[in-house]
Amino acid sequence: MEEASRASKFAYTFIVLFILWLVVTASLDSQELVAGAVISLIVAALTHDVFTKAGLANLHPKRIAYAIAYIPYFLWAMIMANLDVAYRVLHPARPIRPGIVKCRTVLTSDTGKLALANSITLTPGTITLDVDEEDYFIHWIWVQDDVLGAKDDSEHVEKASEAITRPFEKFLKVIFG
Amino acid sequence: MNALAAIGEALVLIGTFFYFLSALGLIRMPDVYNRMQTSTKSATLGSLGVMVGVGIWALGTDFGSAAWLVKTIAIATFLLLTNPISAHALIRAAYKSGIPLWEGSVVDKYREHLEAKEKVAEEAPAEEGGEE
């Protein structure tokens, strides 16, 4: 993704900070709003260069719609992850078969890779160990049979990506590019 | 308004149960990687349940207001965004400092990857030496 202009970055940072101020103060008093706007302007002026690369392009309606649709999908995956953990911890035989597998992602932006790594960490049985360019190294608590029985490296990567990263990529590809 | 308080109490109870599972996982799992698995996920969802539960609970009481719910959701969002990053940093540091995987582990692609990288780094200077 190409880099946005300074004004666009500044405006985006200001909008995000001001929404954050509204949420944290949780009041619509006019004095609070003015103070929030002034402080957001100062902080945005200092930090807009490191805060964002794409600027206002992040507020494209399609991206926001996908981000909102992603929230319940992600929360559902998280609840399933915790029931999975509950099963593994409470089961007397402790059914774990851990291993580190390799996945490949189609995401290109750094923010998208961060969001994918976070999503992987909070969903069933997987935790991100390291990210190297487009390769993800993931500690899996129960390595599935078809991944374990893969004949060579490329088949292993294909099967592991199918199981771990694909479900999130279709959302994150649109949200972050 | 008592229904809101009841929902909040139920959410806090569920969150506490996941906290308990998180602590139990620390005791039952065999190595640091599997302990990170259980503690990260359960502690995050447990915290979300407790925080949002308190926010909804406050709506159902006399002294509470909507500001409680908004603030607890903000705190929960920050926690949701930062917790996996700290888990990732811890597990990566554990691997880099040489803590072995559990003997029951079936596959380690990261070791292969690091060894392949090392090999490339070793071969590159050798080629330069050959040209001279």
PDB file of N, CA and C in Angstrom, chain B residues 7 19 55 89 111:
ATOM      1  N   ILE B   7     -27.587 -10.521  34.609  1.00  0.00           N
ATOM      2  CA  ILE B   7     -26.697 -10.840  33.475  1.00  0.00           C
ATOM      3  C   ILE B   7     -25.253 -10.529  33.843  1.00  0.00           C
ATOM      4  N   TYR B  19     -10.771 -17.845  34.681  1.00  0.00           N
ATOM      5  CA  TYR B  19      -9.550 -17.568  35.449  1.00  0.00           C
ATOM      6  C   TYR B  19      -9.059 -18.840  36.139  1.00  0.00           C
ATOM      7  N   GLY B  55     -19.528  -3.864  34.044  1.00  0.00           N
ATOM      8  CA  GLY B  55     -20.191  -2.746  33.371  1.00  0.00           C
ATOM      9  C   GLY B  55     -21.694  -2.940  33.300  1.00  0.00           C
ATOM     10  N   ALA B  89       5.615 -12.275  22.741  1.00  0.00           N
ATOM     11  CA  ALA B  89       6.974 -11.882  23.136  1.00  0.00           C
ATOM     12  C   ALA B  89       7.561 -12.890  24.123  1.00  0.00           C
ATOM     13  N   ARG B 111      12.830 -24.868  14.202  1.00  0.00           N
ATOM     14  CA  ARG B 111      14.229 -25.280  14.291  1.00  0.00           C
ATOM     15  C   ARG B 111      14.818 -25.457  12.888  1.00  0.00           C
TER      16      ARG B 111
END
